[in-house]
Amino acid sequence: MDFILEPLNLVTFFPLLGVFVLLFLKKEHKDAARWTALVASLVTFGISLWVLAQFNAAETGLQMEINATWFTFGAWEIKYALGVDGLSILLLLLTTFLTPISILSTWTAVQDRVRDFMLFFLLLEVGMVGV
């Protein structure tokens, strides 16, 4: 359970919780889709601030590293690895800060398929943060 609650895992995959909620919303509930995406992105930004609070700028190299082996095929291994350094922490904060602003900027501009738009926007955030 500790693996799931690692701050980097949370900031990376929390928007997926919003995606799952959006999957169960009816397409007619446009405002609920907007609010769900906004809340998910704001919580993700809050988690990124938590990551920043744990970051030690005096240290060099990767911090808060997560390494796990997912699959092993004979001599081949597929591994899952996350970590932040001085540059990536800034990019993480920038991404999670701009995502709610971007969602707010589309509040009235997107009128058709709002649920789908917000769902894919949160998936985009997962991809951007995960890189």
PDB file of C-alpha atoms in Angstrom:
ATOM      1  CA  MET A   1       0.000   0.000   0.000  1.00  0.00           C
ATOM      2  CA  ASP A   2       2.927   2.348   0.630  1.00  0.00           C
ATOM      3  CA  PHE A   3       3.882   2.094  -3.038  1.00  0.00           C
ATOM      4  CA  ILE A   4       0.536   3.564  -4.106  1.00  0.00           C
ATOM      5  CA  LEU A   5       0.739   6.374  -1.560  1.00  0.00           C
ATOM      6  CA  GLU A   6       4.168   7.567  -2.667  1.00  0.00           C
ATOM      7  CA  PRO A   7       3.851  11.282  -3.544  1.00  0.00           C
ATOM      8  CA  LEU A   8       5.187  10.827  -7.077  1.00  0.00           C
ATOM      9  CA  ASN A   9       2.741   8.000  -7.762  1.00  0.00           C
ATOM     10  CA  LEU A  10      -0.121  10.087  -6.404  1.00  0.00           C
ATOM     11  CA  VAL A  11       0.725  13.166  -8.452  1.00  0.00           C
ATOM     12  CA  THR A  12       1.128  11.037 -11.556  1.00  0.00           C
ATOM     13  CA  PHE A  13      -1.986   8.921 -11.294  1.00  0.00           C
ATOM     14  CA  PHE A  14      -4.495  11.004  -9.283  1.00  0.00           C
ATOM     15  CA  PRO A  15      -6.026  12.470 -12.463  1.00  0.00           C
ATOM     16  CA  LEU A  16      -7.006   8.892 -13.365  1.00  0.00           C
ATOM     17  CA  LEU A  17      -9.421   8.989 -10.447  1.00  0.00           C
ATOM     18  CA  GLY A  18     -11.113  11.926 -12.164  1.00  0.00           C
ATOM     19  CA  VAL A  19     -11.120   9.956 -15.427  1.00  0.00           C
ATOM     20  CA  PHE A  20     -12.909   7.045 -13.751  1.00  0.00           C
ATOM     21  CA  VAL A  21     -15.504   9.389 -12.255  1.00  0.00           C
ATOM     22  CA  LEU A  22     -16.028  11.004 -15.660  1.00  0.00           C
ATOM     23  CA  LEU A  23     -16.536   7.596 -17.263  1.00  0.00           C
ATOM     24  CA  PHE A  24     -19.601   7.053 -15.099  1.00  0.00           C
ATOM     25  CA  LEU A  25     -21.136  10.484 -15.705  1.00  0.00           C
ATOM     26  CA  LYS A  26     -23.825  10.872 -18.303  1.00  0.00           C
ATOM     27  CA  LYS A  27     -22.847  12.994 -21.276  1.00  0.00           C
ATOM     28  CA  GLU A  28     -25.652  15.451 -20.477  1.00  0.00           C
ATOM     29  CA  HIS A  29     -24.059  16.420 -17.150  1.00  0.00           C
ATOM     30  CA  LYS A  30     -21.703  19.014 -18.590  1.00  0.00           C
ATOM     31  CA  ASP A  31     -21.233  21.043 -15.417  1.00  0.00           C
ATOM     32  CA  ALA A  32     -20.501  17.931 -13.364  1.00  0.00           C
ATOM     33  CA  ALA A  33     -17.850  16.925 -15.903  1.00  0.00           C
ATOM     34  CA  ARG A  34     -16.257  20.372 -15.749  1.00  0.00           C
ATOM     35  CA  TRP A  35     -16.219  20.439 -11.955  1.00  0.00           C
ATOM     36  CA  THR A  36     -14.896  16.885 -11.707  1.00  0.00           C
ATOM     37  CA  ALA A  37     -11.977  17.677 -14.011  1.00  0.00           C
ATOM     38  CA  LEU A  38     -11.253  20.953 -12.228  1.00  0.00           C
ATOM     39  CA  VAL A  39     -11.277  19.379  -8.763  1.00  0.00           C
ATOM     40  CA  ALA A  40      -9.089  16.477  -9.919  1.00  0.00           C
ATOM     41  CA  SER A  41      -6.572  18.885 -11.446  1.00  0.00           C
ATOM     42  CA  LEU A  42      -6.557  21.140  -8.366  1.00  0.00           C
ATOM     43  CA  VAL A  43      -5.958  18.181  -6.054  1.00  0.00           C
ATOM     44  CA  THR A  44      -3.143  17.074  -8.355  1.00  0.00           C
ATOM     45  CA  PHE A  45      -1.625  20.550  -8.057  1.00  0.00           C
ATOM     46  CA  GLY A  46      -1.918  20.275  -4.276  1.00  0.00           C
ATOM     47  CA  ILE A  47      -0.102  16.943  -4.354  1.00  0.00           C
ATOM     48  CA  SER A  48       2.643  18.509  -6.478  1.00  0.00           C
ATOM     49  CA  LEU A  49       3.060  21.179  -3.785  1.00  0.00           C
ATOM     50  CA  TRP A  50       3.452  18.331  -1.290  1.00  0.00           C
ATOM     51  CA  VAL A  51       6.179  16.872  -3.537  1.00  0.00           C
ATOM     52  CA  LEU A  52       7.852  20.306  -3.613  1.00  0.00           C
ATOM     53  CA  ALA A  53       7.739  20.485   0.190  1.00  0.00           C
ATOM     54  CA  GLN A  54       9.619  17.172   0.378  1.00  0.00           C
ATOM     55  CA  PHE A  55      12.156  18.184  -2.274  1.00  0.00           C
ATOM     56  CA  ASN A  56      15.620  19.140  -1.003  1.00  0.00           C
ATOM     57  CA  ALA A  57      17.155  21.682  -3.380  1.00  0.00           C
ATOM     58  CA  ALA A  58      20.582  21.226  -1.781  1.00  0.00           C
ATOM     59  CA  GLU A  59      20.792  17.620  -3.005  1.00  0.00           C
ATOM     60  CA  THR A  60      21.855  16.777  -6.521  1.00  0.00           C
ATOM     61  CA  GLY A  61      20.522  13.949  -8.631  1.00  0.00           C
ATOM     62  CA  LEU A  62      17.172  12.212  -8.431  1.00  0.00           C
ATOM     63  CA  GLN A  63      15.096  12.378  -5.283  1.00  0.00           C
ATOM     64  CA  MET A  64      12.018  10.464  -4.110  1.00  0.00           C
ATOM     65  CA  GLU A  65      12.984   7.646  -6.458  1.00  0.00           C
ATOM     66  CA  ILE A  66      10.599   4.766  -7.066  1.00  0.00           C
ATOM     67  CA  ASN A  67      11.909   1.623  -8.752  1.00  0.00           C
ATOM     68  CA  ALA A  68       9.867  -1.516  -9.247  1.00  0.00           C
ATOM     69  CA  THR A  69      10.052  -4.475 -11.586  1.00  0.00           C
ATOM     70  CA  TRP A  70       6.750  -5.010 -13.367  1.00  0.00           C
ATOM     71  CA  PHE A  71       7.403  -8.041 -15.549  1.00  0.00           C
ATOM     72  CA  THR A  72      10.223 -10.457 -16.156  1.00  0.00           C
ATOM     73  CA  PHE A  73      10.505 -12.402 -19.414  1.00  0.00           C
ATOM     74  CA  GLY A  74      13.533 -14.635 -19.056  1.00  0.00           C
ATOM     75  CA  ALA A  75      16.494 -12.273 -19.038  1.00  0.00           C
ATOM     76  CA  TRP A  76      14.323  -9.270 -19.915  1.00  0.00           C
ATOM     77  CA  GLU A  77      12.803  -7.020 -17.269  1.00  0.00           C
ATOM     78  CA  ILE A  78      10.259  -4.248 -17.606  1.00  0.00           C
ATOM     79  CA  LYS A  79      10.753  -1.740 -14.819  1.00  0.00           C
ATOM     80  CA  TYR A  80       8.756   1.183 -13.484  1.00  0.00           C
ATOM     81  CA  ALA A  81      10.893   4.102 -12.330  1.00  0.00           C
ATOM     82  CA  LEU A  82      10.044   7.616 -11.160  1.00  0.00           C
ATOM     83  CA  GLY A  83      12.119  10.374  -9.626  1.00  0.00           C
ATOM     84  CA  VAL A  84      12.466  14.149  -9.606  1.00  0.00           C
ATOM     85  CA  ASP A  85      15.503  16.378  -9.929  1.00  0.00           C
ATOM     86  CA  GLY A  86      15.949  20.146  -9.922  1.00  0.00           C
ATOM     87  CA  LEU A  87      14.571  20.667 -13.424  1.00  0.00           C
ATOM     88  CA  SER A  88      11.781  18.112 -13.386  1.00  0.00           C
ATOM     89  CA  ILE A  89      10.317  19.469 -10.125  1.00  0.00           C
ATOM     90  CA  LEU A  90       9.843  22.822 -11.864  1.00  0.00           C
ATOM     91  CA  LEU A  91       8.249  21.184 -14.897  1.00  0.00           C
ATOM     92  CA  LEU A  92       5.994  19.132 -12.609  1.00  0.00           C
ATOM     93  CA  LEU A  93       4.804  22.282 -10.845  1.00  0.00           C
ATOM     94  CA  LEU A  94       4.334  24.119 -14.130  1.00  0.00           C
ATOM     95  CA  THR A  95       2.259  21.299 -15.603  1.00  0.00           C
ATOM     96  CA  THR A  96       0.039  20.839 -12.567  1.00  0.00           C
ATOM     97  CA  PHE A  97      -0.382  24.610 -12.198  1.00  0.00           C
ATOM     98  CA  LEU A  98      -1.356  25.191 -15.835  1.00  0.00           C
ATOM     99  CA  THR A  99      -3.779  22.265 -16.091  1.00  0.00           C
ATOM    100  CA  PRO A 100      -6.530  23.801 -13.893  1.00  0.00           C
ATOM    101  CA  ILE A 101      -6.020  27.140 -15.651  1.00  0.00           C
ATOM    102  CA  SER A 102      -6.431  25.416 -19.003  1.00  0.00           C
ATOM    103  CA  ILE A 103      -9.575  23.660 -17.809  1.00  0.00           C
ATOM    104  CA  LEU A 104     -10.996  26.985 -16.630  1.00  0.00           C
ATOM    105  CA  SER A 105     -10.153  28.576 -19.973  1.00  0.00           C
ATOM    106  CA  THR A 106     -12.324  26.006 -21.747  1.00  0.00           C
ATOM    107  CA  TRP A 107     -15.220  26.381 -19.297  1.00  0.00           C
ATOM    108  CA  THR A 108     -17.538  28.094 -21.769  1.00  0.00           C
ATOM    109  CA  ALA A 109     -15.603  27.495 -24.991  1.00  0.00           C
ATOM    110  CA  VAL A 110     -16.229  23.742 -25.105  1.00  0.00           C
ATOM    111  CA  GLN A 111     -19.949  23.004 -25.394  1.00  0.00           C
ATOM    112  CA  ASP A 112     -20.072  19.692 -27.272  1.00  0.00           C
ATOM    113  CA  ARG A 113     -18.819  16.426 -25.796  1.00  0.00           C
ATOM    114  CA  VAL A 114     -17.680  18.176 -22.620  1.00  0.00           C
ATOM    115  CA  ARG A 115     -17.307  14.932 -20.673  1.00  0.00           C
ATOM    116  CA  ASP A 116     -15.088  13.422 -23.362  1.00  0.00           C
ATOM    117  CA  PHE A 117     -12.994  16.583 -23.604  1.00  0.00           C
ATOM    118  CA  MET A 118     -12.387  16.702 -19.841  1.00  0.00           C
ATOM    119  CA  LEU A 119     -11.670  12.982 -19.721  1.00  0.00           C
ATOM    120  CA  PHE A 120      -8.991  13.252 -22.383  1.00  0.00           C
ATOM    121  CA  PHE A 121      -7.624  16.421 -20.804  1.00  0.00           C
ATOM    122  CA  LEU A 122      -7.039  14.551 -17.545  1.00  0.00           C
ATOM    123  CA  LEU A 123      -5.446  11.682 -19.477  1.00  0.00           C
ATOM    124  CA  LEU A 124      -3.172  14.260 -21.086  1.00  0.00           C
ATOM    125  CA  GLU A 125      -2.177  15.474 -17.626  1.00  0.00           C
ATOM    126  CA  VAL A 126      -1.308  11.907 -16.584  1.00  0.00           C
ATOM    127  CA  GLY A 127       0.890  11.613 -19.653  1.00  0.00           C
ATOM    128  CA  MET A 128       2.595  14.964 -19.152  1.00  0.00           C
ATOM    129  CA  VAL A 129       3.292  14.394 -15.466  1.00  0.00           C
ATOM    130  CA  GLY A 130       4.401  10.808 -16.039  1.00  0.00           C
ATOM    131  CA  VAL A 131       7.053  11.839 -18.508  1.00  0.00           C
TER     132      VAL A 131
END
